[in-house]
GROMACS .gro file of C-alpha atoms in nm:
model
  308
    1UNK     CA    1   0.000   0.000   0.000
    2UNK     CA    2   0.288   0.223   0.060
    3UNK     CA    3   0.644   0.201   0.172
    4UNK     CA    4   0.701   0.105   0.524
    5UNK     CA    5   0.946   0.346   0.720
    6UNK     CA    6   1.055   0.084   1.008
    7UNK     CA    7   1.197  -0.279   1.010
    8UNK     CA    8   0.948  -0.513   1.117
    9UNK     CA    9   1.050  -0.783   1.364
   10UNK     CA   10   0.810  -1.014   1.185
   11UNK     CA   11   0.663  -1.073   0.842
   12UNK     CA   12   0.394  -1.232   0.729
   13UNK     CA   13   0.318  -1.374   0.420
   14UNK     CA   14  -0.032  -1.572   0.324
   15UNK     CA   15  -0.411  -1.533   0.308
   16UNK     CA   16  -0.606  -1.250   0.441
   17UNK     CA   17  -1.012  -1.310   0.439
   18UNK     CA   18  -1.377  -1.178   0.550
   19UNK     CA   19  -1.457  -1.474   0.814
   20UNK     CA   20  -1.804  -1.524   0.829
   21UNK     CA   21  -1.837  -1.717   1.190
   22UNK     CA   22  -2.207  -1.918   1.238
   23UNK     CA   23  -2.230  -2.030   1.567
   24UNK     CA   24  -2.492  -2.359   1.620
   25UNK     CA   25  -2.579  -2.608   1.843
   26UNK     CA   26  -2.492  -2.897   1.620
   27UNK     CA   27  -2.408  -2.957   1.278
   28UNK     CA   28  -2.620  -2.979   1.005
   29UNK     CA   29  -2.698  -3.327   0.831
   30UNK     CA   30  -2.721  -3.362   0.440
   31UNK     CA   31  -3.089  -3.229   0.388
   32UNK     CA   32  -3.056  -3.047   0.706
   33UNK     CA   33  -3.099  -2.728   0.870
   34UNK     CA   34  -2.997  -2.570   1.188
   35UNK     CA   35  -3.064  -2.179   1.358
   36UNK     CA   36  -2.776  -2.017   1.421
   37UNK     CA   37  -2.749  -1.903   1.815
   38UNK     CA   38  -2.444  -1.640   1.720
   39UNK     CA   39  -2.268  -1.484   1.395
   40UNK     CA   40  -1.986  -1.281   1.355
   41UNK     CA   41  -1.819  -1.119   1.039
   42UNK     CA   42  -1.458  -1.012   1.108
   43UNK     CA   43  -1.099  -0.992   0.928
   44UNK     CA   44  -0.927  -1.334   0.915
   45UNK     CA   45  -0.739  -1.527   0.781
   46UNK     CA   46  -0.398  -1.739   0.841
   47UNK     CA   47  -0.151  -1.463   0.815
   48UNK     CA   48  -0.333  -1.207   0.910
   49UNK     CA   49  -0.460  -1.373   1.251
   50UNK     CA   50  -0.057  -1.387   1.283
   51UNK     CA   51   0.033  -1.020   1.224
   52UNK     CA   52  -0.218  -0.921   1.418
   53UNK     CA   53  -0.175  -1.136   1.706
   54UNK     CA   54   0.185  -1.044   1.715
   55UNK     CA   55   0.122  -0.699   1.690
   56UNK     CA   56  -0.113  -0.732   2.023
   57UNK     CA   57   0.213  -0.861   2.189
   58UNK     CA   58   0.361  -0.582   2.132
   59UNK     CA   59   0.614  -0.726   1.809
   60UNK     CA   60   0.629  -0.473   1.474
   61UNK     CA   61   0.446  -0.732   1.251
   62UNK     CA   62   0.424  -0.690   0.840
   63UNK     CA   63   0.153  -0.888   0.606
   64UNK     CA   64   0.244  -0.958   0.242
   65UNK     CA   65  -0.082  -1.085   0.126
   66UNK     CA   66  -0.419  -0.978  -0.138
   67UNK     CA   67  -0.716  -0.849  -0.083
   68UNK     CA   68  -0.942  -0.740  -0.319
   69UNK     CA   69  -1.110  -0.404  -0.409
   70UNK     CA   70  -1.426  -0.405  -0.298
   71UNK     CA   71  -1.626  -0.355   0.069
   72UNK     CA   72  -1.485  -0.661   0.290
   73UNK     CA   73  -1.128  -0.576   0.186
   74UNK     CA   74  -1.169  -0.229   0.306
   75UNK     CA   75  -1.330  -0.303   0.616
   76UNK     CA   76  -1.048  -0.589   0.674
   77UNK     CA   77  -0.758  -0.343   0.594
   78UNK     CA   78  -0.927  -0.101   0.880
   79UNK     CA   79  -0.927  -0.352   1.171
   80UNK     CA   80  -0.590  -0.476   1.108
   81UNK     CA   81  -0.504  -0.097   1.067
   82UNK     CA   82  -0.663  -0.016   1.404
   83UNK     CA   83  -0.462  -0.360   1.567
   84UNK     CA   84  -0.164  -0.187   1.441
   85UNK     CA   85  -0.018  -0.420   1.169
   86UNK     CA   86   0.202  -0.272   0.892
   87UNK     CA   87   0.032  -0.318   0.563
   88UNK     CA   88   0.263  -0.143   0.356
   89UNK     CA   89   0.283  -0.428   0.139
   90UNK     CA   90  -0.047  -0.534   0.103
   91UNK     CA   91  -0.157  -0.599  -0.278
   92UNK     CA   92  -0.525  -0.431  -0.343
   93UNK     CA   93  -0.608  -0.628  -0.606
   94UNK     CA   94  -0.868  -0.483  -0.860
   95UNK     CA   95  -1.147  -0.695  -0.993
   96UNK     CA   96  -1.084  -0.979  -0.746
   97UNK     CA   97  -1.276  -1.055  -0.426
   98UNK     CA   98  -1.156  -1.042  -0.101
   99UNK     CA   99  -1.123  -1.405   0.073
  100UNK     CA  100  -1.392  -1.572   0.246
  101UNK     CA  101  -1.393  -1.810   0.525
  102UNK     CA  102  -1.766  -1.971   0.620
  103UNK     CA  103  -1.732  -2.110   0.980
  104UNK     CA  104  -1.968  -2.310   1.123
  105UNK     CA  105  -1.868  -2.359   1.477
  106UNK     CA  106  -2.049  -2.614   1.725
  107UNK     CA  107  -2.101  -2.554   2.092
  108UNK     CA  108  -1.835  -2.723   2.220
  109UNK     CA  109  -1.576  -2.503   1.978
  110UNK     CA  110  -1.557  -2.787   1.715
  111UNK     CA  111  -1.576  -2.631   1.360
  112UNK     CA  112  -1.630  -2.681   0.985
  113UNK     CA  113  -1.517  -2.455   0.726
  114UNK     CA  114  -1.569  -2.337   0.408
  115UNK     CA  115  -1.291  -2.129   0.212
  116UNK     CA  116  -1.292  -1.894  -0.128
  117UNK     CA  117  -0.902  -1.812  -0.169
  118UNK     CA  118  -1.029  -1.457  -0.433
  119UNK     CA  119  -0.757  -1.210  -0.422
  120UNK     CA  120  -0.508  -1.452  -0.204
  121UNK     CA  121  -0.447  -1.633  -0.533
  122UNK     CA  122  -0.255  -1.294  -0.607
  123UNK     CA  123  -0.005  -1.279  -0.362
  124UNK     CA  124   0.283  -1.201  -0.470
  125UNK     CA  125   0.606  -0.917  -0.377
  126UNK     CA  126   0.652  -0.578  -0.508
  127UNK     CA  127   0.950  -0.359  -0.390
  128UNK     CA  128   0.866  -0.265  -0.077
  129UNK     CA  129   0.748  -0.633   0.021
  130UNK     CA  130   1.103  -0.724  -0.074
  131UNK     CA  131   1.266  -0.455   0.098
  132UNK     CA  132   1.050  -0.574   0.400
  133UNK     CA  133   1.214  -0.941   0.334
  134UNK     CA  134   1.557  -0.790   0.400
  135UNK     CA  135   1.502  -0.587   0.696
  136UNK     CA  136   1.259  -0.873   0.894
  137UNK     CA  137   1.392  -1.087   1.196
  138UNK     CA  138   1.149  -1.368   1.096
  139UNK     CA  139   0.953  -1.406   0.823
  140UNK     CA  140   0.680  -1.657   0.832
  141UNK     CA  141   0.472  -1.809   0.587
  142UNK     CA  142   0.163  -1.933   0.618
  143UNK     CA  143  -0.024  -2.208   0.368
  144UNK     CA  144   0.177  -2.100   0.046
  145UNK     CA  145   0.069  -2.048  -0.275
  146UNK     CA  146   0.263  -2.239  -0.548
  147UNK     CA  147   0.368  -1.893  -0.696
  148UNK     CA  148   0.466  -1.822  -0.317
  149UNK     CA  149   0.667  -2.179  -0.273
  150UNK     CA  150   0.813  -2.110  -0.642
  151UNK     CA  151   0.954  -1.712  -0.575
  152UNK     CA  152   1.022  -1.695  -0.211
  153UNK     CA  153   1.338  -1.885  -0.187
  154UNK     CA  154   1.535  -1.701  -0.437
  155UNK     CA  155   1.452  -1.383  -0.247
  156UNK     CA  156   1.484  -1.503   0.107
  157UNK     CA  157   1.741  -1.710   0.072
  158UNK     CA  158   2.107  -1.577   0.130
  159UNK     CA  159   1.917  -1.328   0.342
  160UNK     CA  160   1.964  -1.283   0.729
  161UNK     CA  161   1.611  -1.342   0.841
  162UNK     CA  162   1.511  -1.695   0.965
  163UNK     CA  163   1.239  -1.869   0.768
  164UNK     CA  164   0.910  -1.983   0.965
  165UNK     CA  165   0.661  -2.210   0.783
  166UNK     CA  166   0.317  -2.341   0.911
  167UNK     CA  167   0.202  -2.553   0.535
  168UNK     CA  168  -0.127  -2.573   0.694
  169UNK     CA  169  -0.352  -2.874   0.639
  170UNK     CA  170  -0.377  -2.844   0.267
  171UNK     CA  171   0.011  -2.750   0.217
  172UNK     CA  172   0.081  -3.002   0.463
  173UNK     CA  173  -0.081  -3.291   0.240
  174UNK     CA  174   0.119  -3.155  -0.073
  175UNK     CA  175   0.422  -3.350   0.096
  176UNK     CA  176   0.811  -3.270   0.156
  177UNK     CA  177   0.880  -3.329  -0.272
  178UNK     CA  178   0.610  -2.958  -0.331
  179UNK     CA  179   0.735  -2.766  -0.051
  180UNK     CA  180   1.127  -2.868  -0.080
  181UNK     CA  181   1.208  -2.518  -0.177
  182UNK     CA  182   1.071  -2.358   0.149
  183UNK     CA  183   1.181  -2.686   0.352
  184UNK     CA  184   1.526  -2.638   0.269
  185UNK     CA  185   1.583  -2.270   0.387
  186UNK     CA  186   1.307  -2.315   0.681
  187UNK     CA  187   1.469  -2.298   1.031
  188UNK     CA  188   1.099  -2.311   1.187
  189UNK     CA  189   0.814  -2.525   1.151
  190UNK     CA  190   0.477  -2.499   1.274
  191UNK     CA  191   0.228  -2.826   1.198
  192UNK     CA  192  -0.020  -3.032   1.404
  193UNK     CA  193  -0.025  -3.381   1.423
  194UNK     CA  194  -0.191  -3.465   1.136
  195UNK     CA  195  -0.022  -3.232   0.915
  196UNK     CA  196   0.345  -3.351   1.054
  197UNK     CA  197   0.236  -3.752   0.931
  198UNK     CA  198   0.098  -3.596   0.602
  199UNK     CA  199   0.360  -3.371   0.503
  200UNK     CA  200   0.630  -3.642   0.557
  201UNK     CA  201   0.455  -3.955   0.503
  202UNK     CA  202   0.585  -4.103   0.799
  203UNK     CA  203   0.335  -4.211   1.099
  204UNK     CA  204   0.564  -4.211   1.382
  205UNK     CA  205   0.666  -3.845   1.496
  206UNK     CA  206   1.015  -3.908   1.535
  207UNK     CA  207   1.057  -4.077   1.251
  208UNK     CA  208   0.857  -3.759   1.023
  209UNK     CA  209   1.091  -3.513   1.262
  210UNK     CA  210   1.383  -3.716   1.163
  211UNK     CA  211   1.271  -3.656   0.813
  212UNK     CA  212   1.244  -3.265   0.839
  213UNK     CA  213   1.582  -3.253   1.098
  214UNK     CA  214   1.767  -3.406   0.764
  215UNK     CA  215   1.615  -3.077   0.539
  216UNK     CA  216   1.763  -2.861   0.765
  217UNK     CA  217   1.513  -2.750   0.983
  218UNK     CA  218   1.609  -2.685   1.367
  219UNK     CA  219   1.283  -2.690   1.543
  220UNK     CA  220   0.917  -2.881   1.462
  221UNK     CA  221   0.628  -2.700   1.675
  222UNK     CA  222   0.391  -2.956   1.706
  223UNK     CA  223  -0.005  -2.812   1.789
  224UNK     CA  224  -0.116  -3.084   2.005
  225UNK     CA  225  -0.509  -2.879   2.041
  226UNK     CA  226  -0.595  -2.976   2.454
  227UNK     CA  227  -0.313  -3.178   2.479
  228UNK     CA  228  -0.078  -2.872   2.453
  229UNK     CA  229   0.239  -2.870   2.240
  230UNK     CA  230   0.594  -3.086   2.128
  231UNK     CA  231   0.827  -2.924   2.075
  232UNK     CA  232   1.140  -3.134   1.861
  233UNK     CA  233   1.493  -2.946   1.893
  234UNK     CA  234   1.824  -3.113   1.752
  235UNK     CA  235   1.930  -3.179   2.057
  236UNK     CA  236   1.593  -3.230   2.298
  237UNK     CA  237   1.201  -3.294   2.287
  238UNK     CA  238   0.975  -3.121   2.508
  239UNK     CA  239   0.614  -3.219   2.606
  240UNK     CA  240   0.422  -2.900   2.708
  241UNK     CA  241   0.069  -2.926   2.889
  242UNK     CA  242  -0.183  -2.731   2.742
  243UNK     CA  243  -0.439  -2.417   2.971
  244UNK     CA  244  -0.769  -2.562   3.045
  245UNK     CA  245  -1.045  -2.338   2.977
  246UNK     CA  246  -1.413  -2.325   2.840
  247UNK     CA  247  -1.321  -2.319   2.426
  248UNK     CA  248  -1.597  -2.085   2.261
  249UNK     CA  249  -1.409  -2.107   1.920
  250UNK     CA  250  -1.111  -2.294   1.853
  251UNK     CA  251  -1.054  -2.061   1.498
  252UNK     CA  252  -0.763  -1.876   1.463
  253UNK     CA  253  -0.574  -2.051   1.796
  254UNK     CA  254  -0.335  -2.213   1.579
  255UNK     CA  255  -0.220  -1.934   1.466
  256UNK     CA  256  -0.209  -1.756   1.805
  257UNK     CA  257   0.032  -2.002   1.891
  258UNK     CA  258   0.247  -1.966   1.614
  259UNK     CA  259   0.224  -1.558   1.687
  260UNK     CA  260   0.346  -1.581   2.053
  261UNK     CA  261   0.632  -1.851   1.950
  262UNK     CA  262   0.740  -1.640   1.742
  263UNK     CA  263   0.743  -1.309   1.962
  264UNK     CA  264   0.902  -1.588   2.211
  265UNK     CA  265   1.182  -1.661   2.005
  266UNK     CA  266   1.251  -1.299   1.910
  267UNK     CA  267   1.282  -1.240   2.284
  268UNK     CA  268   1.496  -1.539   2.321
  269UNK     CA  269   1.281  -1.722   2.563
  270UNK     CA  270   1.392  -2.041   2.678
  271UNK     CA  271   1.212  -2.332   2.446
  272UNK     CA  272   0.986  -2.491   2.800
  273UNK     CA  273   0.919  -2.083   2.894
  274UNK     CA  274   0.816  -2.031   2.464
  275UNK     CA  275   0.590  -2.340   2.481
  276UNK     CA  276   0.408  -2.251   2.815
  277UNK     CA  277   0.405  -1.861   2.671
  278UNK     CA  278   0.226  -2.009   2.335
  279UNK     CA  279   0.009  -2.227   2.487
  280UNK     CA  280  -0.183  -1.898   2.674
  281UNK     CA  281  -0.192  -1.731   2.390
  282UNK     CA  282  -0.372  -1.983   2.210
  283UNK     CA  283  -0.620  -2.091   2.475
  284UNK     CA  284  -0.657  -1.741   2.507
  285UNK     CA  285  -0.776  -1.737   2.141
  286UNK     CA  286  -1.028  -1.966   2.220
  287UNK     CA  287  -1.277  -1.774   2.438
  288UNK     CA  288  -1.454  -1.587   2.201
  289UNK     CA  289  -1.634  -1.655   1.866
  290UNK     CA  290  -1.425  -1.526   1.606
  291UNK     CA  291  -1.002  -1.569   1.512
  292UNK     CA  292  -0.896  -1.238   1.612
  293UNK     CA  293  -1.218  -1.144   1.885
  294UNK     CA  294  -0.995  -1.284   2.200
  295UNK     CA  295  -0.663  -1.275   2.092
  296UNK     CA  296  -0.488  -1.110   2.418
  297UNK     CA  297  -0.211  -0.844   2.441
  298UNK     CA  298   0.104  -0.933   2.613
  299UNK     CA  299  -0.062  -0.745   2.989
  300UNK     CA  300  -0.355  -1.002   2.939
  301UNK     CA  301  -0.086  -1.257   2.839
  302UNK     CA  302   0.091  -1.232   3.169
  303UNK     CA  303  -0.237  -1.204   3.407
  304UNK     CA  304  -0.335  -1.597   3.260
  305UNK     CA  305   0.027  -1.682   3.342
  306UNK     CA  306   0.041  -1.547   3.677
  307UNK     CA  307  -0.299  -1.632   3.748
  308UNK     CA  308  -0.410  -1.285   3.791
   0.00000   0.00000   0.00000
């Protein structure tokens, strides 16, 4: 949008959407129908739920992403605006829709989803996204594009940043061969448990961590939902318990966690301290309908820890 004046700590790159959130008892059946109790339109999206989360802690988060020219897109761009997220590079893209996300999310925070990609499809970097690239600590990349998978590497990679990846269910399922290029420079990865078996084809964790450790990669994040998080280091594995609390809406918590590691490892946290930091943030997420409704600021962050 225009040229950014400070180097972020963090950027961003993936799908901004409109998320459309449905709250209902229970799911609908084929043929069926159900009232919704609760809805809720609000920006989304992978990489933007991570920009802005980040930004609540307190981190100078940039998105690279697409959104289109029309009435969602500028009432997206105005809440992550107003959450203070850098959208210098930000693509408008004219004659495209913004993205849409259709939640349906049960009582009990379980959800279904469906997704319309629109402008996201146009992601791509102009000059200030690639000046952004050389100034960031971390840049992160949510559910790639092929176009992303295919340019990224060549501008990223003899670059000081570190590379953070979270493939996302559908990247994940592309496997190791279609995301090689980002694999290979990508010191950070972010799946759940599902998505690590998927991506590498292996069923046994540490034989699909083995697989990623022999990439190059130096740490798996493993999203273990209630059951907390895993982390995999070269040299250690940590179990993490997860925050017990009344889930409203589980949307968006992944990528809460993958916010708050991220502001952990820019403040060099110790990996058990990161995982236990994470972990709030993404039960945190939780508590209200909607990705971005709940998502705390580092105070809030602190008062959970501390019990406050």
């Amino acid at each position: 949008m225009s040229d950014f004046t400070h180097s972020p700590d963090l950027v961003v790159i993936g799908d901004t959407n409109l998320d459309l959130m449905l709250q209902v008892e229970h799911f609908p059946g084929p043929d069926d129908e159900v009232e919704a109790v609760a809805t809720l339109s609000s920006a989304g999206g992978n990489a933007a739920n991570i920009a802005v989360q980040a930004a609540r802690l307190g981190l100078h988060a940039a998105l690279i992403s697409a959104i289109g020219d029309d009435e969602q897109g500028k009432s997206v761009i105005k809440a992550m605006q107003d959450r203070g997220v850098d959208l210098s590079a930000l693509r408008i893209i004219a004659g495209k829709a913004t993205g849409l996300v259709v939640a349906i999310v049960r009582a009990d925070g379980q959800r279904a989803m469906i997704a319309s990609r629109g402008a996201n499809t146009a992601i791509g970097f102009d000059e200030t996204g690639k000046a952004m690239l050389e100034a960031a600590r971390i840049v992160h990349v949510s559910d790639p594009t092929p176009e992303v998978v295919a340019s990224l590497p060549a501008l990223i990679d003899s670059k000081p940043a570190a590379l953070s990846l979270d493939p996302g269910s559908i990247g994940a399922r592309k496997g190791v061969p279609t995301l090689r290029p980002l694999l290979q420079i990508c010191r950070y990865l972010f799946v759940n448990q599902n998505e690590l078996a998927a991506l590498t084809g292996q069923d046994d964790p540490e034989q699909a961590v083995n697989v990623l450790f022999s990439l190059g990669i130096q740490t798996v994040f493993v999203k273990r939902g209630a059951r907390g998080c895993r982390i995999y280091a070269q040299t250690l594995t940590l179990s993490i318990p997860a925050f017990p609390v009344q889930s409203v809406d589980a949307t968006g918590a992944g990528d809460a966690f993958d916010a708050a590691m991220l502001y952990a490892i820019l403040r060099e946290m110790p990996l058990e301290e990161a995982g236990r930091f994470a972990n709030a943030v993404g039960a945190m997420a939780t508590l209200e309908l909607g990705a971005q409704s709940s998502q705390p600021d580092l105070a809030q962050v602190n008062d959970f820890l501390t019990g406050k």
